[in-house]
PDB file of C-alpha atoms in Angstrom:
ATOM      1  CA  UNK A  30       0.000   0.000   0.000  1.00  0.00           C
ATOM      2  CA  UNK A  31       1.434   3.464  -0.307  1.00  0.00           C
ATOM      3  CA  UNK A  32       0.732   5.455   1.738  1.00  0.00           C
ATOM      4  CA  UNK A  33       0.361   9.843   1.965  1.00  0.00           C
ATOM      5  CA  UNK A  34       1.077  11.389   5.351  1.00  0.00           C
ATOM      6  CA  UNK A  35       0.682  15.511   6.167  1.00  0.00           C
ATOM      7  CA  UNK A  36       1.159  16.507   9.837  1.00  0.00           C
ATOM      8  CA  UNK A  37       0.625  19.694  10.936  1.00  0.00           C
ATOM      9  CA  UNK A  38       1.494  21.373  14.531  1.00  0.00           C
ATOM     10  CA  UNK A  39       0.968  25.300  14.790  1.00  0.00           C
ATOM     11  CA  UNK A  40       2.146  27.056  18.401  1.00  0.00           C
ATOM     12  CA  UNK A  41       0.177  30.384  19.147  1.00  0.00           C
ATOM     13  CA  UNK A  42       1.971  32.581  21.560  1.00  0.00           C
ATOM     14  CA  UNK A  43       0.705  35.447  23.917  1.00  0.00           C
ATOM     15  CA  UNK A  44       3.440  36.586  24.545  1.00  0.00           C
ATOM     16  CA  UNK A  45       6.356  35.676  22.109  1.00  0.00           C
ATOM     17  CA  UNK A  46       9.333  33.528  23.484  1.00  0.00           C
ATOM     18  CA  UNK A  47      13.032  34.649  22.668  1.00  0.00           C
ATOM     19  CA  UNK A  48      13.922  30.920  21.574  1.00  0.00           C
ATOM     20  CA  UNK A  49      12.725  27.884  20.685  1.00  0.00           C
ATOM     21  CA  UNK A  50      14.205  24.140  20.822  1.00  0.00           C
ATOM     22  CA  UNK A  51      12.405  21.445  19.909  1.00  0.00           C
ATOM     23  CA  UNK A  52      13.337  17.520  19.254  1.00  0.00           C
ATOM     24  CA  UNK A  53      11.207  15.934  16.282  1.00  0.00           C
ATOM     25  CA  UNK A  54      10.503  12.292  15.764  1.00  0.00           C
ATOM     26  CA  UNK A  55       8.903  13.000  13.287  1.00  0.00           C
ATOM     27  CA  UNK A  56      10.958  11.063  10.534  1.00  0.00           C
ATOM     28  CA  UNK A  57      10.376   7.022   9.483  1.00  0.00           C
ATOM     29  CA  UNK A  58      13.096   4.915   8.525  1.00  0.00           C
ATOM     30  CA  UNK A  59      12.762   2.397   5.871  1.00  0.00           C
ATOM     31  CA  UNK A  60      13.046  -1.654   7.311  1.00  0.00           C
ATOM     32  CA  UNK A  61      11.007  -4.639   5.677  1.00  0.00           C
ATOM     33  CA  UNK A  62       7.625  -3.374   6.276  1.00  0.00           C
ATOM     34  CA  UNK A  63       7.826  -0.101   4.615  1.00  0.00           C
ATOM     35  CA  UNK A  64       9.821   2.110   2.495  1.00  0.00           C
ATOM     36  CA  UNK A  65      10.386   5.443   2.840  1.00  0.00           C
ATOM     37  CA  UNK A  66       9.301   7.397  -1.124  1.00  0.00           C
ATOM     38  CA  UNK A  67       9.535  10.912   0.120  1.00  0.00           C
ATOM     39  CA  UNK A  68       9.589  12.906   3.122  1.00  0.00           C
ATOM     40  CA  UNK A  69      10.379  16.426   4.261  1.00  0.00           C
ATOM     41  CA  UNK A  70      10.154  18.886   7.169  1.00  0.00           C
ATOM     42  CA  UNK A  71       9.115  22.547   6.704  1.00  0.00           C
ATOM     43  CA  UNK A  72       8.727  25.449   9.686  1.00  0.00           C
ATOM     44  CA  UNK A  73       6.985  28.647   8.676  1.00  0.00           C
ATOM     45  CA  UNK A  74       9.811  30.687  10.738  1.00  0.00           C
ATOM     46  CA  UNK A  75      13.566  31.383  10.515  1.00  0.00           C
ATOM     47  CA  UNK A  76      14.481  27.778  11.849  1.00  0.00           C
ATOM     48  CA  UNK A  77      17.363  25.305  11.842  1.00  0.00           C
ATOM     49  CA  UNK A  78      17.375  21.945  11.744  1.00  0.00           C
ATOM     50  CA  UNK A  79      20.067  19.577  12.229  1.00  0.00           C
ATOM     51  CA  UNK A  80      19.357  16.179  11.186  1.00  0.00           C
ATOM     52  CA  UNK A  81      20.611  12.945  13.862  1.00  0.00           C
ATOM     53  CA  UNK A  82      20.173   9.918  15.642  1.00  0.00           C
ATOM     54  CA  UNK A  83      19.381   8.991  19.340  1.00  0.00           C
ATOM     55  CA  UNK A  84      20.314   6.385  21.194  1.00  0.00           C
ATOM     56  CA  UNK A  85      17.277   3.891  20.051  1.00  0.00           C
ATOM     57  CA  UNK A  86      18.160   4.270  16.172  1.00  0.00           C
ATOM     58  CA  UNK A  87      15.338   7.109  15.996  1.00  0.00           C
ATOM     59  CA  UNK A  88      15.903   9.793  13.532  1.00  0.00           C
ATOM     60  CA  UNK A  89      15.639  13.358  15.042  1.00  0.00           C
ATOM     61  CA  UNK A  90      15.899  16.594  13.763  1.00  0.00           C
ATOM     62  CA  UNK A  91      16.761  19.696  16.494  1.00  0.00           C
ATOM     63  CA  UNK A  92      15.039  22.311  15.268  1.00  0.00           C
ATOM     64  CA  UNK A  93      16.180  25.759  16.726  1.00  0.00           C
ATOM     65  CA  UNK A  94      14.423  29.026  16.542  1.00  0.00           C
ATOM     66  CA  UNK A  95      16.817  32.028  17.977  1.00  0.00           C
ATOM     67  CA  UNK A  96      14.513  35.071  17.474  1.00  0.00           C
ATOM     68  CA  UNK A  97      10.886  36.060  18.840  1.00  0.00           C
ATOM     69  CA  UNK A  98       8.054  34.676  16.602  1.00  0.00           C
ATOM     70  CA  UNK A  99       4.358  34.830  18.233  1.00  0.00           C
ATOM     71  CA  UNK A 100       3.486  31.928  15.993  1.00  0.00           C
ATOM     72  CA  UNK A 101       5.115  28.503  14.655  1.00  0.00           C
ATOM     73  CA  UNK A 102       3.661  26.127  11.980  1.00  0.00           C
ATOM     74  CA  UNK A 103       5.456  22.882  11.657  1.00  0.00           C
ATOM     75  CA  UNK A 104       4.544  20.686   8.805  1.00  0.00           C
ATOM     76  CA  UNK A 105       5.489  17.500   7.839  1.00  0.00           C
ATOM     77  CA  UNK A 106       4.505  15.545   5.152  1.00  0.00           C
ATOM     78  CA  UNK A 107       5.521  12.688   2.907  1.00  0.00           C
ATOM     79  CA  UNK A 108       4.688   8.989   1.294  1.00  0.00           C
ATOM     80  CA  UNK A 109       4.775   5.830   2.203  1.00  0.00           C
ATOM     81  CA  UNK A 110       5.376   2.109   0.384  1.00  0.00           C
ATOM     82  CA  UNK A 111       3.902  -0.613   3.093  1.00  0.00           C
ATOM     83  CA  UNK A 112       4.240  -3.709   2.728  1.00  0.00           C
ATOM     84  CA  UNK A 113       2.065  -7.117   5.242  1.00  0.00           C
ATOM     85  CA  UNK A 114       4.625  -8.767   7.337  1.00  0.00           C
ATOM     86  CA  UNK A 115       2.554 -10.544   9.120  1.00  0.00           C
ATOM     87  CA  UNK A 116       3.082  -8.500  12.340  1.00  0.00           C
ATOM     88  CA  UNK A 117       6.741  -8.984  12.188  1.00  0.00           C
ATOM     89  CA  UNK A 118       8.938  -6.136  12.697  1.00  0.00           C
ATOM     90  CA  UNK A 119      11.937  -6.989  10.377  1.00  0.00           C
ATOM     91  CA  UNK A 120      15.694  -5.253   9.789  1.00  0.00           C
ATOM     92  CA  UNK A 121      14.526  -2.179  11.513  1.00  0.00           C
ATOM     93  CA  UNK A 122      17.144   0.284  13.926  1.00  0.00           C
ATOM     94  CA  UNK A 123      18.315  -2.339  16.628  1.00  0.00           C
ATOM     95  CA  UNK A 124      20.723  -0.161  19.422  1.00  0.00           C
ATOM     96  CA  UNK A 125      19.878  -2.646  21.866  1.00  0.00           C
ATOM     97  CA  UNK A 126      19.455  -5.846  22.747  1.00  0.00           C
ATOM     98  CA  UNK A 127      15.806  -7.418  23.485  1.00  0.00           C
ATOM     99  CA  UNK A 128      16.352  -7.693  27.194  1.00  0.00           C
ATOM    100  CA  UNK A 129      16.734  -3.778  27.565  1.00  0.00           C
ATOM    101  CA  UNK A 130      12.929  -3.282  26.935  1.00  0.00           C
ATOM    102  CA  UNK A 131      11.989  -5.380  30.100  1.00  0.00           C
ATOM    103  CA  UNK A 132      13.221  -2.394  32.096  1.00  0.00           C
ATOM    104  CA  UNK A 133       9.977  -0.477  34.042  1.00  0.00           C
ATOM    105  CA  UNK A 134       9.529   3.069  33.337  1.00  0.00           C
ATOM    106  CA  UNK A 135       7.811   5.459  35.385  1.00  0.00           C
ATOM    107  CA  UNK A 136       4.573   5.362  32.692  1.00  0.00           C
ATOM    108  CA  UNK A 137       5.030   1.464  32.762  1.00  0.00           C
ATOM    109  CA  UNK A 138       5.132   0.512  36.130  1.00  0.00           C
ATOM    110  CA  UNK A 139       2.682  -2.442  36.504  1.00  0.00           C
ATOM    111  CA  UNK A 140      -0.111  -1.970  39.301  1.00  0.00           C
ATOM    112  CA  UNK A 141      -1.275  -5.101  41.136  1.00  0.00           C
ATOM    113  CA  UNK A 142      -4.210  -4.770  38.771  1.00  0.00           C
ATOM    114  CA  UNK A 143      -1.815  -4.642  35.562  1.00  0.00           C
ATOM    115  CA  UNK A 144      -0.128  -7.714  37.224  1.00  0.00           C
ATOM    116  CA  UNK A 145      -3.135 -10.070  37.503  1.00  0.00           C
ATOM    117  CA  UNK A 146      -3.911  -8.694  33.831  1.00  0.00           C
ATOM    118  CA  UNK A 147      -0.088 -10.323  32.955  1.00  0.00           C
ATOM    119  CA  UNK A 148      -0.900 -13.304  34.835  1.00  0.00           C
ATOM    120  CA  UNK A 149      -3.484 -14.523  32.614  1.00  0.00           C
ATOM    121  CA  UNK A 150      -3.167 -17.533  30.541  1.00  0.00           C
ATOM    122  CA  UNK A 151       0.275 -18.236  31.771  1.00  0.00           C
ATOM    123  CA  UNK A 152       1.886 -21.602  30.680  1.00  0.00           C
ATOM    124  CA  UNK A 153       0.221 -21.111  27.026  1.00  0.00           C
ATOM    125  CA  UNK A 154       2.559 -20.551  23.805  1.00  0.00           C
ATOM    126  CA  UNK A 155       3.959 -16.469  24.397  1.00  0.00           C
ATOM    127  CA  UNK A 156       2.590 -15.349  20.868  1.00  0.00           C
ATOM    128  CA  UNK A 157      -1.109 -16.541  21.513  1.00  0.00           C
ATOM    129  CA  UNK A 158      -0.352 -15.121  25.850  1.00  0.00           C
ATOM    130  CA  UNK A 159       0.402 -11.767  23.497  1.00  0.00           C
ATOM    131  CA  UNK A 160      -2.966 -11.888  21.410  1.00  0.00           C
ATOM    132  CA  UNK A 161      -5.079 -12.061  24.275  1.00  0.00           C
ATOM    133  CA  UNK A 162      -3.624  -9.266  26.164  1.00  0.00           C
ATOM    134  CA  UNK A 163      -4.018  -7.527  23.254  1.00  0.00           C
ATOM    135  CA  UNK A 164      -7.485  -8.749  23.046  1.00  0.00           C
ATOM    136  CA  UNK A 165      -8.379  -8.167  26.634  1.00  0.00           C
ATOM    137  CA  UNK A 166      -7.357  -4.696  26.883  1.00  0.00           C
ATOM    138  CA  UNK A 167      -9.411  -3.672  24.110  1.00  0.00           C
ATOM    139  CA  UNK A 168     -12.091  -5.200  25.145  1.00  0.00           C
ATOM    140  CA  UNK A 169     -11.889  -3.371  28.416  1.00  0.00           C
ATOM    141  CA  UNK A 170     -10.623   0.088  27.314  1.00  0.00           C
ATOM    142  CA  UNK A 171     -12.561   3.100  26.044  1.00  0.00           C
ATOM    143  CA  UNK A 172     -10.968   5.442  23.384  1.00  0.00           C
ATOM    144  CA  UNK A 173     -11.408   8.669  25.535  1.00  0.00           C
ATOM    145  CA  UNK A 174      -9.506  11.784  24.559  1.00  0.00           C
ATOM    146  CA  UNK A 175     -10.582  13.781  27.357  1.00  0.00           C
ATOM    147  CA  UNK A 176      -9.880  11.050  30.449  1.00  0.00           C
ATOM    148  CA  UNK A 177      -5.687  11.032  30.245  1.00  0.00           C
ATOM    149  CA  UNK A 178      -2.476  12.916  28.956  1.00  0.00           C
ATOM    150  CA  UNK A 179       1.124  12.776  28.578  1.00  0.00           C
ATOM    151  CA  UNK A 180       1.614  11.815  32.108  1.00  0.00           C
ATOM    152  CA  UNK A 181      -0.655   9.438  32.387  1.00  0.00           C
ATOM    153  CA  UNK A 182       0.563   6.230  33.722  1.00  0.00           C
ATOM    154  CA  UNK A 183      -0.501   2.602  32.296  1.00  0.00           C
ATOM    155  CA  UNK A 184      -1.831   1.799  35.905  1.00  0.00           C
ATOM    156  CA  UNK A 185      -3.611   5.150  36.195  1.00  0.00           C
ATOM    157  CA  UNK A 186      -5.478   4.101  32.539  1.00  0.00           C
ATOM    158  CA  UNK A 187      -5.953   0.611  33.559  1.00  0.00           C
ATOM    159  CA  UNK A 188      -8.240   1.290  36.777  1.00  0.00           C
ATOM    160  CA  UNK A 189     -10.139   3.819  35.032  1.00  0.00           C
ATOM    161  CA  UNK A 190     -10.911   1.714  31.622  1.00  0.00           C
ATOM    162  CA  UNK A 191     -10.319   5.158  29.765  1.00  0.00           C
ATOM    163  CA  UNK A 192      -7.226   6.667  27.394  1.00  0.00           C
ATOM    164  CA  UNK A 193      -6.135   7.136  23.949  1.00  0.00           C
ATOM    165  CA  UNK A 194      -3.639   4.627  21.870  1.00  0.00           C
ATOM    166  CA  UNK A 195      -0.946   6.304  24.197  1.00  0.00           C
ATOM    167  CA  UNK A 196      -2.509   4.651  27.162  1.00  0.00           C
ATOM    168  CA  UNK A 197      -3.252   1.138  26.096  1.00  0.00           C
ATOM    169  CA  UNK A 198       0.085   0.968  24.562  1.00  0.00           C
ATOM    170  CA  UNK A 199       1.766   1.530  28.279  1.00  0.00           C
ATOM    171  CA  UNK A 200      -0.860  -0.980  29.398  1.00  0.00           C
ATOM    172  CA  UNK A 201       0.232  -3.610  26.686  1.00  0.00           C
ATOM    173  CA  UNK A 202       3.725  -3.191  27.734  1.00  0.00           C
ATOM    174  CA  UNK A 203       3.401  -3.009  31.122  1.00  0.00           C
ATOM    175  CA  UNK A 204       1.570  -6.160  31.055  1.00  0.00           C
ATOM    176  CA  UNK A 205       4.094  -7.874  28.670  1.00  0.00           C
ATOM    177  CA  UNK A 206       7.024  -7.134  30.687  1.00  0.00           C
ATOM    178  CA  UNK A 207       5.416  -8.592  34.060  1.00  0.00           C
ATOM    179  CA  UNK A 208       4.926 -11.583  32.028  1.00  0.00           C
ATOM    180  CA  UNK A 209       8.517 -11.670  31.201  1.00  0.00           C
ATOM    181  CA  UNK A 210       8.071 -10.522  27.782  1.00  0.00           C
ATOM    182  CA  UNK A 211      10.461  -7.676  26.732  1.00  0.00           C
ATOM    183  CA  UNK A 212       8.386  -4.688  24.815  1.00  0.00           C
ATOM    184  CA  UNK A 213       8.654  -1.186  23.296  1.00  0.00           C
ATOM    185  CA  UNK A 214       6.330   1.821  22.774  1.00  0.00           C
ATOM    186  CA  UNK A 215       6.028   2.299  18.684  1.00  0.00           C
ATOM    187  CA  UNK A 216       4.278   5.967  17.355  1.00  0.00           C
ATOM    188  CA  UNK A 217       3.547   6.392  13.801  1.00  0.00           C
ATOM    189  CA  UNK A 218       0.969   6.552  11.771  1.00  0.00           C
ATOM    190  CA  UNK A 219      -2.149   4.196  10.801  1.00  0.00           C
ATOM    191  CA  UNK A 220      -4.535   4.450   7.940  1.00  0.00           C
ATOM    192  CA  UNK A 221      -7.665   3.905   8.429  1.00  0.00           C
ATOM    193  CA  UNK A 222      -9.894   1.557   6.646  1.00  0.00           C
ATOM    194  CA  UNK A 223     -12.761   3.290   7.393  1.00  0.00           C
ATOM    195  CA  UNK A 224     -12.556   6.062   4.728  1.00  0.00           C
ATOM    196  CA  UNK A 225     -11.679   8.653   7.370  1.00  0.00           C
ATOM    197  CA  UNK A 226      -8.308  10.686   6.671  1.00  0.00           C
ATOM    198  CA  UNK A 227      -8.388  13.501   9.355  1.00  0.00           C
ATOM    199  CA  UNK A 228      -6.999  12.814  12.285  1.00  0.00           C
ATOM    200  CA  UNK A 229      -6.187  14.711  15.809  1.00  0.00           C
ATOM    201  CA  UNK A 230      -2.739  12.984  16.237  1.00  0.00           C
ATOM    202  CA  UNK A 231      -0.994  10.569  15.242  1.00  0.00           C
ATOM    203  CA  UNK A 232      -0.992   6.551  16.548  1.00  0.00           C
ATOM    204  CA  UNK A 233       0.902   4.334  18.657  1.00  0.00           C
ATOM    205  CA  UNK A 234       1.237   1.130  19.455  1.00  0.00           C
ATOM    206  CA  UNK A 235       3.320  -1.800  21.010  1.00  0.00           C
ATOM    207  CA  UNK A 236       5.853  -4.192  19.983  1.00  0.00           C
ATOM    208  CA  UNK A 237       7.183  -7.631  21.949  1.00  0.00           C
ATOM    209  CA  UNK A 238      10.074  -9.707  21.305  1.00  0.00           C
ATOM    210  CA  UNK A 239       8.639 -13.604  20.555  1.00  0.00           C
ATOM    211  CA  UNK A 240      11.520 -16.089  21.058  1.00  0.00           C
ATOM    212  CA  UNK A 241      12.166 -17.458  17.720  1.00  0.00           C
ATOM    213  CA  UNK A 242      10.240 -14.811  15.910  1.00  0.00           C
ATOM    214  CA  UNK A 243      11.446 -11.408  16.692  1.00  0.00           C
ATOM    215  CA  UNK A 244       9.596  -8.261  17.557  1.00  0.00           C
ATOM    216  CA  UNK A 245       6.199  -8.266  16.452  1.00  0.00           C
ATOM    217  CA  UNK A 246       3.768  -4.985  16.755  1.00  0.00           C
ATOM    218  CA  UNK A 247       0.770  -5.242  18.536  1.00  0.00           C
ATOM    219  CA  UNK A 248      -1.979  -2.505  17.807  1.00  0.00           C
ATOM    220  CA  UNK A 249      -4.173  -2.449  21.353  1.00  0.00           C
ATOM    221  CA  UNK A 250      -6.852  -0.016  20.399  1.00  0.00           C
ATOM    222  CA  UNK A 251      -7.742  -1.230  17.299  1.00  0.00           C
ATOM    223  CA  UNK A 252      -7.016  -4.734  18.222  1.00  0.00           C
ATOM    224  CA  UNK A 253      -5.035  -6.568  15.648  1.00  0.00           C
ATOM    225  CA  UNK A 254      -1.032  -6.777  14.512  1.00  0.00           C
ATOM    226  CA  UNK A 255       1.411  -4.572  13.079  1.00  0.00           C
ATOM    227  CA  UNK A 256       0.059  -5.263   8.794  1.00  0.00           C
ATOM    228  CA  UNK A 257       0.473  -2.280   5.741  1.00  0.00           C
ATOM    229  CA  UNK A 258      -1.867   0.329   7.242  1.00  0.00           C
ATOM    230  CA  UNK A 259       0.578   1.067   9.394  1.00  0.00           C
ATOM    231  CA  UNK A 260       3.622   3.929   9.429  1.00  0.00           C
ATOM    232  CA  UNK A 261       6.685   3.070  11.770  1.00  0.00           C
ATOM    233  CA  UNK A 262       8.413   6.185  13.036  1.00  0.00           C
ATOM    234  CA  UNK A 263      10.222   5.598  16.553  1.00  0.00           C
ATOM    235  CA  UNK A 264      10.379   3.660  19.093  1.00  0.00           C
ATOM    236  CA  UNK A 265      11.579   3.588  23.225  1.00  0.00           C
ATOM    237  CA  UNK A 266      10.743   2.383  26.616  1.00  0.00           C
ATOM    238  CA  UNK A 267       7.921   4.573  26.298  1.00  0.00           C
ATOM    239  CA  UNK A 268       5.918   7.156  24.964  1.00  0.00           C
ATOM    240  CA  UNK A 269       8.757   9.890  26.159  1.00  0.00           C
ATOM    241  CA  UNK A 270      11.436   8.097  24.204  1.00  0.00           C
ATOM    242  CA  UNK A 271       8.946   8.390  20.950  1.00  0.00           C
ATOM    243  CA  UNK A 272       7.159  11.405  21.323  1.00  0.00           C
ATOM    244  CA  UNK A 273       6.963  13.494  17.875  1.00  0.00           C
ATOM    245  CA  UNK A 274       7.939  16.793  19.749  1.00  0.00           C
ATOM    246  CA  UNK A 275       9.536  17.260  22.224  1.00  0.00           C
ATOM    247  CA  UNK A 276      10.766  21.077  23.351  1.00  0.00           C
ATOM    248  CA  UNK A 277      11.266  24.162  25.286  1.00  0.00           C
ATOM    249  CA  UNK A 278      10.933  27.631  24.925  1.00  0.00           C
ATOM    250  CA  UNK A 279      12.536  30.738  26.761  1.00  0.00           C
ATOM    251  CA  UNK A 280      10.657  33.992  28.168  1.00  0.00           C
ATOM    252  CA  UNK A 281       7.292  33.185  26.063  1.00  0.00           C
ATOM    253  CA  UNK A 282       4.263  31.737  27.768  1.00  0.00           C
ATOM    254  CA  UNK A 283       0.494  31.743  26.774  1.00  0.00           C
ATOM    255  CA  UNK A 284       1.361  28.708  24.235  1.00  0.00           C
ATOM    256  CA  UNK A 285      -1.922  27.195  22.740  1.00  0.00           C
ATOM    257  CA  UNK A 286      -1.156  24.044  20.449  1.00  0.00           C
ATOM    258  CA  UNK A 287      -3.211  22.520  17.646  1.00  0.00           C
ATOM    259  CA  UNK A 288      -2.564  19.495  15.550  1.00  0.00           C
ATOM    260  CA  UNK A 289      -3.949  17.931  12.498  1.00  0.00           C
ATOM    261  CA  UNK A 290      -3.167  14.570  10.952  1.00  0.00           C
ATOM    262  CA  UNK A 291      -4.321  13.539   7.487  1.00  0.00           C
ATOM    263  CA  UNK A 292      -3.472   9.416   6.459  1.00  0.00           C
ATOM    264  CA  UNK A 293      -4.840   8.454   2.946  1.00  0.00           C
ATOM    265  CA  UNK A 294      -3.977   6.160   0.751  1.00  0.00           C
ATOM    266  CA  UNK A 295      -1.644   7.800  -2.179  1.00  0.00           C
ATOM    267  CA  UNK A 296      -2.535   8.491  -5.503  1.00  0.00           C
ATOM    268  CA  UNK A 297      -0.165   6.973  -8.197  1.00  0.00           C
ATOM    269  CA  UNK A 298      -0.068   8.537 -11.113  1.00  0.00           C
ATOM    270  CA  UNK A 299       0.012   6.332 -14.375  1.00  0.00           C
ATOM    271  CA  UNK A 300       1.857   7.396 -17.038  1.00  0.00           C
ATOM    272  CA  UNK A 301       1.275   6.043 -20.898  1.00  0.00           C
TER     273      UNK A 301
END
């Protein structure tokens, strides 16, 4: 499938900061389930970027603004070749070995409740133990913009049953790791089949190491695997290690911040 992604993030300021610094993982790299056809990054203001790598095998741009603007518009925008791997997650960045994503986070510390939710179905084969996690916490979730943030932890969105693809990814991997099960936070981009192209944000999802298989994605809230509707961008112990922007500002406040997402499928054009 190929794939057409535009993300847009505008910053209103009231009162207009001196500087700017912001991290972007914004960027996809190309492994066995996708390649990368185009991509770029363009800021409405005086900007630099410089183009790197952190320590997961993301790809980051710094972008720097050094004078006052009382507005930024960040877009980013580009296309997509995906390709159905069956889940598997194949000759992507590896910095580090499996075992490093068993390590707990602050927004993946298991509760006791998270814990019995691990618990389940142990002694059957660790790919079908993975499916019905998967299973189970969509089944018990809500999609609810309004009930969590950034902050929110995977136990805090577990005993309220409420939280966005942010949340039941940190519950997925919370639960995976008390199992035994080493796992990462994944944000990208997923197209829906559903017709609908706008979207507030963009998606996340999990990914757990299978002995004998490899890492395979795991998609929580919409309940099914990693296939060709889906856009890889970064990944980390959690959704702070993945986040598309990450930044500061100095002497501004009064920020207001609006996103828009748009995932459809691409057009090709045919030539005779």
């Amino acid at each position: 499938m190929r794939i057409a992604v535009k993300h847009e993030t505008r910053y209103v300021y009231a009162r207009a900061p001196k500087a700017i610094v912001q991290i972007l993982r914004m960027t996809p790299r190309s492994h066995e389930g996708q390649h990368i056809l185009s991509w770029r990054i363009d800021c409405d203001a005086d900007c630099h970027l410089k183009k790197s790598e952190d320590a997961f095998g993301n790809i980051t741009h710094t972008l720097t603004v050094d004078r006052q603007v009382e507005s930024l518009k960040l877009v980013v925008e580009g296309e997509v070749e995906t390709f159905d791997t069956a889940g598997l997650v194949s000759n992507a960045a590896e910095r580090f070995a499996p075992l490093l994503f068993l390590r707990e986070t602050p927004l993946t510390a298991p509760s006791p409740a998270i814990r019995d939710l691990a618990a389940r179905g142990a002694g059957k084969d660790m790919l079908d133990r993975m499916h019905d996690l998967m299973t189970a916490i969509h089944g018990r979730m809500t999609f609810d913009t309004a009930s969590t943030n950034v902050h929110t932890s995977a136990g805090e969105a577990w005993e309220q049953g409420r939280g966005v693809c942010q949340d039941y990814a940190h519950v997925f991997i919370a639960a995976a790791r008390c199992a035994g099960v080493p796992a990462r936070f994944v944000s990208g981009h997923f197209f829906r089949a559903d017709g609908v192209t706008d979207q507030a944000a963009g998606h996340a999802w999990a990914e757990a190491y299978i002995d004998e298989l490899g890492w395979v994605g795991f998609d929580p809230a919409n309940a099914l695997c990693l296939y060709e509707n889906h856009i890889r961008v970064a990944c980390g112990l959690d959704y702070l290690n993945a986040a598309p922007v990450r930044g500061a500002q100095t002497a501004g406040f009064g920020e207001s911040m609006s996103v828009n997402v748009a995932v459809a499928q691409a057009r090709v054009n045919m030539q005779h």
